[in-house]
C-alpha atoms as one frame of an Amber mdcrd trajectory, in Angstrom:
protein
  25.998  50.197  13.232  27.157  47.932  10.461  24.363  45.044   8.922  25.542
  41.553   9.995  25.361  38.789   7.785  24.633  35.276   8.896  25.995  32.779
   6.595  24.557  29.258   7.088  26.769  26.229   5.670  25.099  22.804   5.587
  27.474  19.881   5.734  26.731  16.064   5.182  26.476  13.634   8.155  29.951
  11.952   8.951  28.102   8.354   8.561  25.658   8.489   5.706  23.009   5.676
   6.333  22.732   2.919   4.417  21.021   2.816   1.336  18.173   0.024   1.631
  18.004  -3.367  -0.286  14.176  -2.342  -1.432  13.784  -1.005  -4.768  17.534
  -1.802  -5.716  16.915  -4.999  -6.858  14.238  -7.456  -8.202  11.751  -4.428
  -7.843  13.557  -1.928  -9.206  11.669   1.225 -11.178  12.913   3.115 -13.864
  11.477   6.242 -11.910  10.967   5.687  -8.056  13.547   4.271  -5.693  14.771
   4.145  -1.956  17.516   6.163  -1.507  19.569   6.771   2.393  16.840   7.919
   4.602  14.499   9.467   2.082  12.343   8.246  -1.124  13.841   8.717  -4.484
  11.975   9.962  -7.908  14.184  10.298 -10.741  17.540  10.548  -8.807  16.108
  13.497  -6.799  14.526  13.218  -3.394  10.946  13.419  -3.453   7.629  13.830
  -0.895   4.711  11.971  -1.905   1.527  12.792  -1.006  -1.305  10.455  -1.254
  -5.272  10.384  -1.158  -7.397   7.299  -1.127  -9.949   6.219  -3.757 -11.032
   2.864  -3.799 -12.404   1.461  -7.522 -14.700  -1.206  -6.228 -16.846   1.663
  -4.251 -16.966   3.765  -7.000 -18.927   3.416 -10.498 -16.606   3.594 -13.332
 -17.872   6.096 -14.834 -16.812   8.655 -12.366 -13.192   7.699 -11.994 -11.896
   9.695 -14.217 -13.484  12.630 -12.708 -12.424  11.628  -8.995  -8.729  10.792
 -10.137  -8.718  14.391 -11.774  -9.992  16.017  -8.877  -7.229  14.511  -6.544
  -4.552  15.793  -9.017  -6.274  18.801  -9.594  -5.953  19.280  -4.843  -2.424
  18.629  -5.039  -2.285  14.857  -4.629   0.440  12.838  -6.781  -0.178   9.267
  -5.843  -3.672   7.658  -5.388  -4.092   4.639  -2.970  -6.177   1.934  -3.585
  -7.356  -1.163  -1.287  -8.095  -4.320  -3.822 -10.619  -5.943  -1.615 -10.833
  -9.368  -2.312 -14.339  -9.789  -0.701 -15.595  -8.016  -4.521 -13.262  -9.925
  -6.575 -14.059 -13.514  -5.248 -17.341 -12.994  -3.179 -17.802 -16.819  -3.711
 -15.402 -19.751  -4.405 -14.148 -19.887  -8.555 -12.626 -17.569 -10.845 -12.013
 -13.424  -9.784 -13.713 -10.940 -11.402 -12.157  -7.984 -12.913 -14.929  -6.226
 -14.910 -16.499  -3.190 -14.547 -16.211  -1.375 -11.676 -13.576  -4.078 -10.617
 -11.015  -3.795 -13.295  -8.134  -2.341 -11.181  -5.832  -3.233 -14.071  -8.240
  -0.066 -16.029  -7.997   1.928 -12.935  -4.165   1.842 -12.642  -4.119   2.681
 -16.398  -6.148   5.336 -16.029  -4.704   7.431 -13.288  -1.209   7.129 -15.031
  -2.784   8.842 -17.557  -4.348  11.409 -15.670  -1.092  11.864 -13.926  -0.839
  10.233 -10.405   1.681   7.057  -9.217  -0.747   4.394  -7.512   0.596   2.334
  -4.045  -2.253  -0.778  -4.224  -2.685  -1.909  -0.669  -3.687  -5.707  -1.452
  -3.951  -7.249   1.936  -4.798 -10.194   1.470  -6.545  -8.774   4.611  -7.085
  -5.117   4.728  -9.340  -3.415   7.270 -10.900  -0.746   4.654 -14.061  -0.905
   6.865 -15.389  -3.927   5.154 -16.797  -6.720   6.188 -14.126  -9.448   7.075
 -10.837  -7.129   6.701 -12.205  -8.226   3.448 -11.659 -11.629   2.928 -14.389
 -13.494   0.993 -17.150 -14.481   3.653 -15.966 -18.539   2.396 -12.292 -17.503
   3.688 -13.407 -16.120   6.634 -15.399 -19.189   7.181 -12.528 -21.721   6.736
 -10.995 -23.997   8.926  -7.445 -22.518   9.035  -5.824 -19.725  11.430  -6.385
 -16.534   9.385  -3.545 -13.894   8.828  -0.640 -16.594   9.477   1.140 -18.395
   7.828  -1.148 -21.769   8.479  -0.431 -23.865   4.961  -4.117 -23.700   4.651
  -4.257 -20.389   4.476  -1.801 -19.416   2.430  -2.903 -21.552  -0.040  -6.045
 -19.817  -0.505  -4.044 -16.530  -0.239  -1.474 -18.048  -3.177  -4.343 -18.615
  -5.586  -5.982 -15.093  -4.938  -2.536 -13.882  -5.400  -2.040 -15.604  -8.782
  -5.158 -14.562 -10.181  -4.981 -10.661  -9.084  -1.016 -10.805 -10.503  -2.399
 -12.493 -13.730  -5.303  -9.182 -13.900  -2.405  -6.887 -13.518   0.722  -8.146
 -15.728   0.239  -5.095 -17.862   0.390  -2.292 -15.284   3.172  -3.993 -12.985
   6.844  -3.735 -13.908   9.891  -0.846 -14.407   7.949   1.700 -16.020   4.779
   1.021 -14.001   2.442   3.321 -12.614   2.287   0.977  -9.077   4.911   1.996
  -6.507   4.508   0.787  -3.858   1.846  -2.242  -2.777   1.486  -2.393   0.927
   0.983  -6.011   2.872  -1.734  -7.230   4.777  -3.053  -3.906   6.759  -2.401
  -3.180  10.816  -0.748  -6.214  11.475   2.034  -5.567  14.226   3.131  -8.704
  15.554   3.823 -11.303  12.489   6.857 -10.280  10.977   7.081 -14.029   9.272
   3.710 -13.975   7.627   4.890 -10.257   5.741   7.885 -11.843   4.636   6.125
 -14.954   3.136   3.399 -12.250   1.611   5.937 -10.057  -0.003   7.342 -13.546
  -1.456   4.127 -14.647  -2.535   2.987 -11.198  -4.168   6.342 -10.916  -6.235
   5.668 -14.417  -7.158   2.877 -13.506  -8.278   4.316 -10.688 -10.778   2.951
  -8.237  -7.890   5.912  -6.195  -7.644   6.984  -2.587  -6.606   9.762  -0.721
  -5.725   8.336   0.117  -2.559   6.332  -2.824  -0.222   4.988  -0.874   2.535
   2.752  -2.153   6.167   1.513  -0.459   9.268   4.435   0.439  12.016   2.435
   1.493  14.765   1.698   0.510  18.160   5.132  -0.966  18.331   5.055  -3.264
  15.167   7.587  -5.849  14.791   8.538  -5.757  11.001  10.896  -7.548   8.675
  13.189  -4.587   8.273  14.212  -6.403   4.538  10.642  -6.999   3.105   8.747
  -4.216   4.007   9.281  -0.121   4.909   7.411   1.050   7.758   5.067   3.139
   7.409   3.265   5.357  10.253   0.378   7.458  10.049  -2.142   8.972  12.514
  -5.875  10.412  12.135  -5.524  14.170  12.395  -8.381  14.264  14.647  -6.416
  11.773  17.449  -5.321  15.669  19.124  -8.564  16.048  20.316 -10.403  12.845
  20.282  -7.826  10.878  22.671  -6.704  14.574  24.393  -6.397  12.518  28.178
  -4.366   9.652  26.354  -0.805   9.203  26.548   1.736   9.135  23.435   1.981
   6.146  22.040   4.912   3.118  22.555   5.218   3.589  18.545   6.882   6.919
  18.385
């Protein structure tokens, strides 16, 4: 009996899809880029894969260590909430020292070898008091996470002052790609358009601008990329629930 030989050809799809707007134009990155369907480092198509460490919850002086660890497991890109609750716990200037220098942090895991995505809210979950808005925000006489003039005023000047902290680590050649919106907001498409106008503004830019897509979200297709995720333990913890409308 003669050996048969399978030969497998791969061909390209009769409509390629559409390369997106994002990353191809103000933002655009001397490494990292959208390409059709798939994420883009230097021309070639690339899988990230991320780990969180959050500055503001950890001392300084093991950052180095923690970064290095993460690299060490595999991990090429380091995400990072900027929780505006530690920046600007009362009304008046931000502050970026010590353990609250992102600016340092970004810096530092460059040079330690991992991209950073900075997930800057201005609300962000993170398990933090508030989403993490100051606790004079949260106490404010405007309709939070909208885009209520009073609001976004005191979201503009927050803005400012963290793009002001980080005009040396934002740009082409930066380090940040990607900076995700707001966090787990699925139903105001306007108010992440007016955030990703008001972070690049700012001088907050990224190739990639990233915000939560499940439960159905309803997102501005040309300011943001979806992005899903799920808790690995959601297989046995919700076993009796159905799938969700998201898929």
């Amino acid at each position: 009996m003669r050996d048969a030989a399978l030969t497998v050809r791969a061909s390209a799809s009769l409509i390629a899809p559409p390369t997106p707007r994002m990353s191809h134009g103000d933002d655009r990155h001397d490494r990292v880029a959208l390409g059709p369907g798939r994420v883009e480092r230097d021309g070639r198509p690339w899988i990230p894969v991320s780990g969180e460490l959050h500055p503001t919850r950890v001392p300084r002086r093991h950052w180095r260590e923690r970064l290095q660890l993460m690299r060490s497991g595999g991990v090429s890109v380091v995400s990072s909430y900027v929780l505006w609750i530690h920046h600007q716990p009362t009304p008046g200037p931000a502050r970026f020292d010590g353990d609250r220098d992102i600016a340092a942090f970004v810096a530092l895991a460059a040079e330690v070898g991992l991209d950073v995505v900075l997930r800057i809210g201005p609300w962000a979950h993170g398990e933090v008091r508030n989403g993490g808005l100051p606790d004079w925000v949260q106490a404010a006489d405007v309709r939070h996470r909208t885009d209520d003039p009073g609001y976004l005023a005191l979201a503009r000047d927050w803005f400012a002052e963290l793009g002001s902290h980080l005009a040396g680590v934002c740009g082409p050649a930066s380090p940040v790609i990607a900076v995700q919106l707001e966090n787990e907001l699925i139903d105001q498409p306007g108010h992440l358009v007016t955030l990703a106008a008001m972070a690049r503004e700012a001088g907050i830019t990224a190739p990639l601008r990233t915000a939560t897509a499940w439960d159905g979200a309803r997102l501005p297709a040309e300011a943001v990329l979806p992005l899903w995720g799920g808790y690995a333990d959601g297989f046995w913890m919700d076993v009796d629930e159905g799938w969700s409308e998201g898929f």
